PDB file of C-alpha atoms in Angstrom:
ATOM      1  CA  UNK A   1       0.000   0.000   0.000  1.00  0.00           C
ATOM      2  CA  UNK A   2       1.237   3.459  -0.891  1.00  0.00           C
ATOM      3  CA  UNK A   3       1.804   5.974   1.844  1.00  0.00           C
ATOM      4  CA  UNK A   4       0.461   9.470   1.397  1.00  0.00           C
ATOM      5  CA  UNK A   5       3.091  12.104   2.097  1.00  0.00           C
ATOM      6  CA  UNK A   6       2.686  15.863   2.078  1.00  0.00           C
ATOM      7  CA  UNK A   7       4.359  17.568  -0.894  1.00  0.00           C
ATOM      8  CA  UNK A   8       7.588  19.478  -0.472  1.00  0.00           C
ATOM      9  CA  UNK A   9       7.163  23.236  -0.309  1.00  0.00           C
ATOM     10  CA  UNK A  10       7.581  24.957  -3.677  1.00  0.00           C
ATOM     11  CA  UNK A  11       8.974  28.356  -4.672  1.00  0.00           C
ATOM     12  CA  UNK A  12       6.399  30.982  -5.644  1.00  0.00           C
ATOM     13  CA  UNK A  13       7.024  32.266  -9.153  1.00  0.00           C
ATOM     14  CA  UNK A  14       5.588  35.294 -10.971  1.00  0.00           C
ATOM     15  CA  UNK A  15       5.742  36.102 -14.669  1.00  0.00           C
ATOM     16  CA  UNK A  16       4.773  39.755 -15.043  1.00  0.00           C
ATOM     17  CA  UNK A  17       3.779  41.269 -18.386  1.00  0.00           C
ATOM     18  CA  UNK A  18       3.259  45.032 -18.367  1.00  0.00           C
ATOM     19  CA  UNK A  19       2.481  48.069 -20.458  1.00  0.00           C
ATOM     20  CA  UNK A  20       5.131  50.749 -21.075  1.00  0.00           C
ATOM     21  CA  UNK A  21       3.481  53.138 -18.610  1.00  0.00           C
ATOM     22  CA  UNK A  22       5.317  51.155 -15.886  1.00  0.00           C
ATOM     23  CA  UNK A  23       9.076  51.071 -15.480  1.00  0.00           C
ATOM     24  CA  UNK A  24      10.933  47.832 -14.879  1.00  0.00           C
ATOM     25  CA  UNK A  25      11.806  49.016 -11.347  1.00  0.00           C
ATOM     26  CA  UNK A  26       8.162  49.878 -10.574  1.00  0.00           C
ATOM     27  CA  UNK A  27       7.051  46.379 -11.542  1.00  0.00           C
ATOM     28  CA  UNK A  28       9.682  44.739  -9.345  1.00  0.00           C
ATOM     29  CA  UNK A  29       8.724  46.976  -6.384  1.00  0.00           C
ATOM     30  CA  UNK A  30       5.047  46.214  -6.929  1.00  0.00           C
ATOM     31  CA  UNK A  31       5.720  42.454  -6.932  1.00  0.00           C
ATOM     32  CA  UNK A  32       7.884  42.739  -3.809  1.00  0.00           C
ATOM     33  CA  UNK A  33       5.107  44.650  -2.038  1.00  0.00           C
ATOM     34  CA  UNK A  34       2.772  41.744  -2.799  1.00  0.00           C
ATOM     35  CA  UNK A  35       4.961  38.673  -2.278  1.00  0.00           C
ATOM     36  CA  UNK A  36       7.960  39.868  -0.291  1.00  0.00           C
ATOM     37  CA  UNK A  37      11.610  39.783  -1.192  1.00  0.00           C
ATOM     38  CA  UNK A  38      12.863  38.034  -4.307  1.00  0.00           C
ATOM     39  CA  UNK A  39      15.282  35.141  -4.596  1.00  0.00           C
ATOM     40  CA  UNK A  40      15.967  35.924  -8.249  1.00  0.00           C
ATOM     41  CA  UNK A  41      14.730  38.094 -11.087  1.00  0.00           C
ATOM     42  CA  UNK A  42      15.354  37.854 -14.790  1.00  0.00           C
ATOM     43  CA  UNK A  43      16.349  40.867 -16.834  1.00  0.00           C
ATOM     44  CA  UNK A  44      13.183  42.544 -18.109  1.00  0.00           C
ATOM     45  CA  UNK A  45      12.693  41.961 -21.829  1.00  0.00           C
ATOM     46  CA  UNK A  46      10.586  43.156 -24.733  1.00  0.00           C
ATOM     47  CA  UNK A  47       7.621  40.834 -25.094  1.00  0.00           C
ATOM     48  CA  UNK A  48       7.578  40.241 -28.840  1.00  0.00           C
ATOM     49  CA  UNK A  49       6.741  36.546 -28.662  1.00  0.00           C
ATOM     50  CA  UNK A  50       2.993  36.965 -29.268  1.00  0.00           C
ATOM     51  CA  UNK A  51       0.354  39.557 -30.154  1.00  0.00           C
ATOM     52  CA  UNK A  52      -2.199  37.902 -27.836  1.00  0.00           C
ATOM     53  CA  UNK A  53      -2.221  40.783 -25.317  1.00  0.00           C
ATOM     54  CA  UNK A  54      -1.847  43.680 -27.766  1.00  0.00           C
ATOM     55  CA  UNK A  55      -5.564  44.479 -28.170  1.00  0.00           C
ATOM     56  CA  UNK A  56      -6.023  44.758 -24.411  1.00  0.00           C
ATOM     57  CA  UNK A  57      -2.667  46.078 -23.201  1.00  0.00           C
ATOM     58  CA  UNK A  58      -1.283  47.895 -26.236  1.00  0.00           C
ATOM     59  CA  UNK A  59       2.094  47.676 -28.001  1.00  0.00           C
ATOM     60  CA  UNK A  60       5.655  47.652 -26.629  1.00  0.00           C
ATOM     61  CA  UNK A  61       4.931  45.286 -23.743  1.00  0.00           C
ATOM     62  CA  UNK A  62       7.685  44.126 -21.405  1.00  0.00           C
ATOM     63  CA  UNK A  63       8.008  41.062 -19.210  1.00  0.00           C
ATOM     64  CA  UNK A  64      10.041  39.861 -16.261  1.00  0.00           C
ATOM     65  CA  UNK A  65      10.269  36.526 -14.430  1.00  0.00           C
ATOM     66  CA  UNK A  66      10.466  36.697 -10.630  1.00  0.00           C
ATOM     67  CA  UNK A  67      11.269  33.935  -8.155  1.00  0.00           C
ATOM     68  CA  UNK A  68       9.861  34.984  -4.801  1.00  0.00           C
ATOM     69  CA  UNK A  69      11.829  34.288  -1.623  1.00  0.00           C
ATOM     70  CA  UNK A  70       8.879  32.424  -0.194  1.00  0.00           C
ATOM     71  CA  UNK A  71       8.036  28.764  -0.177  1.00  0.00           C
ATOM     72  CA  UNK A  72       4.381  27.857  -0.488  1.00  0.00           C
ATOM     73  CA  UNK A  73       2.164  24.801  -0.413  1.00  0.00           C
ATOM     74  CA  UNK A  74       1.523  23.832  -4.052  1.00  0.00           C
ATOM     75  CA  UNK A  75      -2.167  23.416  -3.172  1.00  0.00           C
ATOM     76  CA  UNK A  76      -2.333  27.198  -2.637  1.00  0.00           C
ATOM     77  CA  UNK A  77      -1.819  27.925  -6.363  1.00  0.00           C
ATOM     78  CA  UNK A  78      -5.533  28.685  -7.022  1.00  0.00           C
ATOM     79  CA  UNK A  79      -5.473  31.200  -4.153  1.00  0.00           C
ATOM     80  CA  UNK A  80      -2.407  32.889  -5.662  1.00  0.00           C
ATOM     81  CA  UNK A  81      -4.080  33.102  -9.074  1.00  0.00           C
ATOM     82  CA  UNK A  82      -7.122  34.782  -7.530  1.00  0.00           C
ATOM     83  CA  UNK A  83      -4.861  37.234  -5.679  1.00  0.00           C
ATOM     84  CA  UNK A  84      -2.977  38.180  -8.822  1.00  0.00           C
ATOM     85  CA  UNK A  85      -6.208  38.640 -10.755  1.00  0.00           C
ATOM     86  CA  UNK A  86      -7.295  41.133  -8.074  1.00  0.00           C
ATOM     87  CA  UNK A  87      -3.932  42.940  -8.425  1.00  0.00           C
ATOM     88  CA  UNK A  88      -4.513  43.168 -12.177  1.00  0.00           C
ATOM     89  CA  UNK A  89      -7.923  44.747 -11.603  1.00  0.00           C
ATOM     90  CA  UNK A  90      -6.377  47.342  -9.276  1.00  0.00           C
ATOM     91  CA  UNK A  91      -4.159  48.492 -12.151  1.00  0.00           C
ATOM     92  CA  UNK A  92      -6.756  48.262 -14.932  1.00  0.00           C
ATOM     93  CA  UNK A  93      -7.814  51.333 -16.887  1.00  0.00           C
ATOM     94  CA  UNK A  94     -11.290  51.411 -18.425  1.00  0.00           C
ATOM     95  CA  UNK A  95     -11.589  47.661 -17.880  1.00  0.00           C
ATOM     96  CA  UNK A  96      -8.288  46.886 -19.621  1.00  0.00           C
ATOM     97  CA  UNK A  97      -5.322  45.402 -17.811  1.00  0.00           C
ATOM     98  CA  UNK A  98      -2.031  47.295 -17.768  1.00  0.00           C
ATOM     99  CA  UNK A  99      -0.291  44.466 -15.896  1.00  0.00           C
ATOM    100  CA  UNK A 100      -0.720  40.712 -16.259  1.00  0.00           C
ATOM    101  CA  UNK A 101       0.528  38.637 -13.308  1.00  0.00           C
ATOM    102  CA  UNK A 102       0.924  34.921 -13.991  1.00  0.00           C
ATOM    103  CA  UNK A 103       1.654  33.064 -10.749  1.00  0.00           C
ATOM    104  CA  UNK A 104       3.104  29.627 -10.614  1.00  0.00           C
ATOM    105  CA  UNK A 105       5.590  27.584  -8.719  1.00  0.00           C
ATOM    106  CA  UNK A 106       8.965  26.011  -9.245  1.00  0.00           C
ATOM    107  CA  UNK A 107       9.931  22.715  -7.684  1.00  0.00           C
ATOM    108  CA  UNK A 108      12.579  20.071  -8.318  1.00  0.00           C
ATOM    109  CA  UNK A 109      10.948  18.374 -11.341  1.00  0.00           C
ATOM    110  CA  UNK A 110       8.943  21.179 -12.961  1.00  0.00           C
ATOM    111  CA  UNK A 111       7.705  24.743 -13.404  1.00  0.00           C
ATOM    112  CA  UNK A 112       3.924  25.102 -13.147  1.00  0.00           C
ATOM    113  CA  UNK A 113       1.751  28.082 -14.097  1.00  0.00           C
ATOM    114  CA  UNK A 114      -1.805  28.797 -12.977  1.00  0.00           C
ATOM    115  CA  UNK A 115      -4.382  29.601 -15.640  1.00  0.00           C
ATOM    116  CA  UNK A 116      -8.129  30.079 -15.954  1.00  0.00           C
ATOM    117  CA  UNK A 117      -8.197  28.377 -19.354  1.00  0.00           C
ATOM    118  CA  UNK A 118      -8.823  24.649 -19.724  1.00  0.00           C
ATOM    119  CA  UNK A 119      -7.004  22.597 -22.334  1.00  0.00           C
ATOM    120  CA  UNK A 120      -6.104  18.935 -22.911  1.00  0.00           C
ATOM    121  CA  UNK A 121      -2.807  19.145 -21.001  1.00  0.00           C
ATOM    122  CA  UNK A 122      -4.107  21.215 -18.049  1.00  0.00           C
ATOM    123  CA  UNK A 123      -5.321  19.800 -14.746  1.00  0.00           C
ATOM    124  CA  UNK A 124      -8.184  21.382 -12.830  1.00  0.00           C
ATOM    125  CA  UNK A 125      -7.185  22.501  -9.317  1.00  0.00           C
ATOM    126  CA  UNK A 126     -10.452  24.052  -8.135  1.00  0.00           C
ATOM    127  CA  UNK A 127     -11.955  27.544  -7.895  1.00  0.00           C
ATOM    128  CA  UNK A 128     -11.830  27.898 -11.704  1.00  0.00           C
ATOM    129  CA  UNK A 129      -8.032  27.428 -11.869  1.00  0.00           C
ATOM    130  CA  UNK A 130      -5.968  24.933 -13.871  1.00  0.00           C
ATOM    131  CA  UNK A 131      -2.311  23.902 -13.595  1.00  0.00           C
ATOM    132  CA  UNK A 132      -0.101  24.009 -16.683  1.00  0.00           C
ATOM    133  CA  UNK A 133       3.336  22.364 -16.584  1.00  0.00           C
ATOM    134  CA  UNK A 134       5.413  24.673 -18.778  1.00  0.00           C
ATOM    135  CA  UNK A 135       8.808  23.073 -18.133  1.00  0.00           C
ATOM    136  CA  UNK A 136       9.999  19.753 -16.762  1.00  0.00           C
ATOM    137  CA  UNK A 137      13.431  18.528 -15.711  1.00  0.00           C
ATOM    138  CA  UNK A 138      15.313  15.753 -17.489  1.00  0.00           C
ATOM    139  CA  UNK A 139      18.987  15.002 -16.892  1.00  0.00           C
ATOM    140  CA  UNK A 140      19.191  18.004 -14.560  1.00  0.00           C
ATOM    141  CA  UNK A 141      17.984  20.563 -17.118  1.00  0.00           C
ATOM    142  CA  UNK A 142      14.650  22.144 -17.892  1.00  0.00           C
ATOM    143  CA  UNK A 143      12.971  20.812 -21.019  1.00  0.00           C
ATOM    144  CA  UNK A 144      10.058  22.269 -22.944  1.00  0.00           C
ATOM    145  CA  UNK A 145       6.735  20.717 -23.861  1.00  0.00           C
ATOM    146  CA  UNK A 146       4.937  21.070 -27.204  1.00  0.00           C
ATOM    147  CA  UNK A 147       2.647  23.631 -25.513  1.00  0.00           C
ATOM    148  CA  UNK A 148       5.363  25.609 -23.721  1.00  0.00           C
ATOM    149  CA  UNK A 149       4.993  29.339 -24.359  1.00  0.00           C
ATOM    150  CA  UNK A 150       7.647  30.722 -26.748  1.00  0.00           C
ATOM    151  CA  UNK A 151       9.189  33.086 -24.185  1.00  0.00           C
ATOM    152  CA  UNK A 152       9.722  30.188 -21.760  1.00  0.00           C
ATOM    153  CA  UNK A 153      11.611  28.316 -24.519  1.00  0.00           C
ATOM    154  CA  UNK A 154      14.142  31.099 -25.104  1.00  0.00           C
ATOM    155  CA  UNK A 155      17.673  29.865 -24.204  1.00  0.00           C
ATOM    156  CA  UNK A 156      18.348  32.876 -21.950  1.00  0.00           C
ATOM    157  CA  UNK A 157      15.125  32.202 -20.049  1.00  0.00           C
ATOM    158  CA  UNK A 158      15.830  28.481 -19.740  1.00  0.00           C
ATOM    159  CA  UNK A 159      19.157  29.474 -18.195  1.00  0.00           C
ATOM    160  CA  UNK A 160      17.302  31.744 -15.749  1.00  0.00           C
ATOM    161  CA  UNK A 161      14.940  28.902 -14.763  1.00  0.00           C
ATOM    162  CA  UNK A 162      17.934  26.607 -14.200  1.00  0.00           C
ATOM    163  CA  UNK A 163      19.465  29.187 -11.843  1.00  0.00           C
ATOM    164  CA  UNK A 164      16.075  29.617 -10.149  1.00  0.00           C
ATOM    165  CA  UNK A 165      15.957  25.859  -9.559  1.00  0.00           C
ATOM    166  CA  UNK A 166      19.438  25.958  -7.996  1.00  0.00           C
ATOM    167  CA  UNK A 167      18.341  28.791  -5.679  1.00  0.00           C
ATOM    168  CA  UNK A 168      15.240  26.824  -4.726  1.00  0.00           C
ATOM    169  CA  UNK A 169      17.407  23.821  -3.776  1.00  0.00           C
ATOM    170  CA  UNK A 170      19.649  26.082  -1.670  1.00  0.00           C
ATOM    171  CA  UNK A 171      16.602  27.399   0.161  1.00  0.00           C
ATOM    172  CA  UNK A 172      15.340  23.874   0.815  1.00  0.00           C
ATOM    173  CA  UNK A 173      18.758  22.746   2.061  1.00  0.00           C
ATOM    174  CA  UNK A 174      18.874  25.696   4.444  1.00  0.00           C
ATOM    175  CA  UNK A 175      15.805  24.200   6.093  1.00  0.00           C
ATOM    176  CA  UNK A 176      13.232  26.780   5.123  1.00  0.00           C
ATOM    177  CA  UNK A 177       9.676  25.562   5.492  1.00  0.00           C
ATOM    178  CA  UNK A 178       6.208  26.919   4.790  1.00  0.00           C
TER     179      UNK A 178
END
């Protein structure tokens, strides 16, 4: 008979897409005000991987990946998605988002994002939220899936996620708990 064990704590992750009326520094400060200090942040980059958000958020969007210095229970992912959706509403103008927060978590074998959209490869978590495994680890390195978003596939970003995974392991080894 299998024994049920609680999952290891995971590192809270935020992917933040934002309109040019925010500076890179403002976005980082805003995220820190909401989730605390950061373990790691990627360089902000021009989001030219898709036009999906253009109609709502306008042109010249930027994005940054943030690894929060906080371990969470993976079961809390739906709660984090609801929180970030409320943050987006706070910064909306005339019903249009100016910031898009995508929460997720990083753990030893994968990087998971929360989404409100169902699809064949997404698992329902509750409260209208699905889990989407964007990256998985094989031979110690992050690998992409056929559905992985183009910006997550970029070699520079895969390098960032590898460093984020190393930082997560360091935090676990230091004995940090939920």
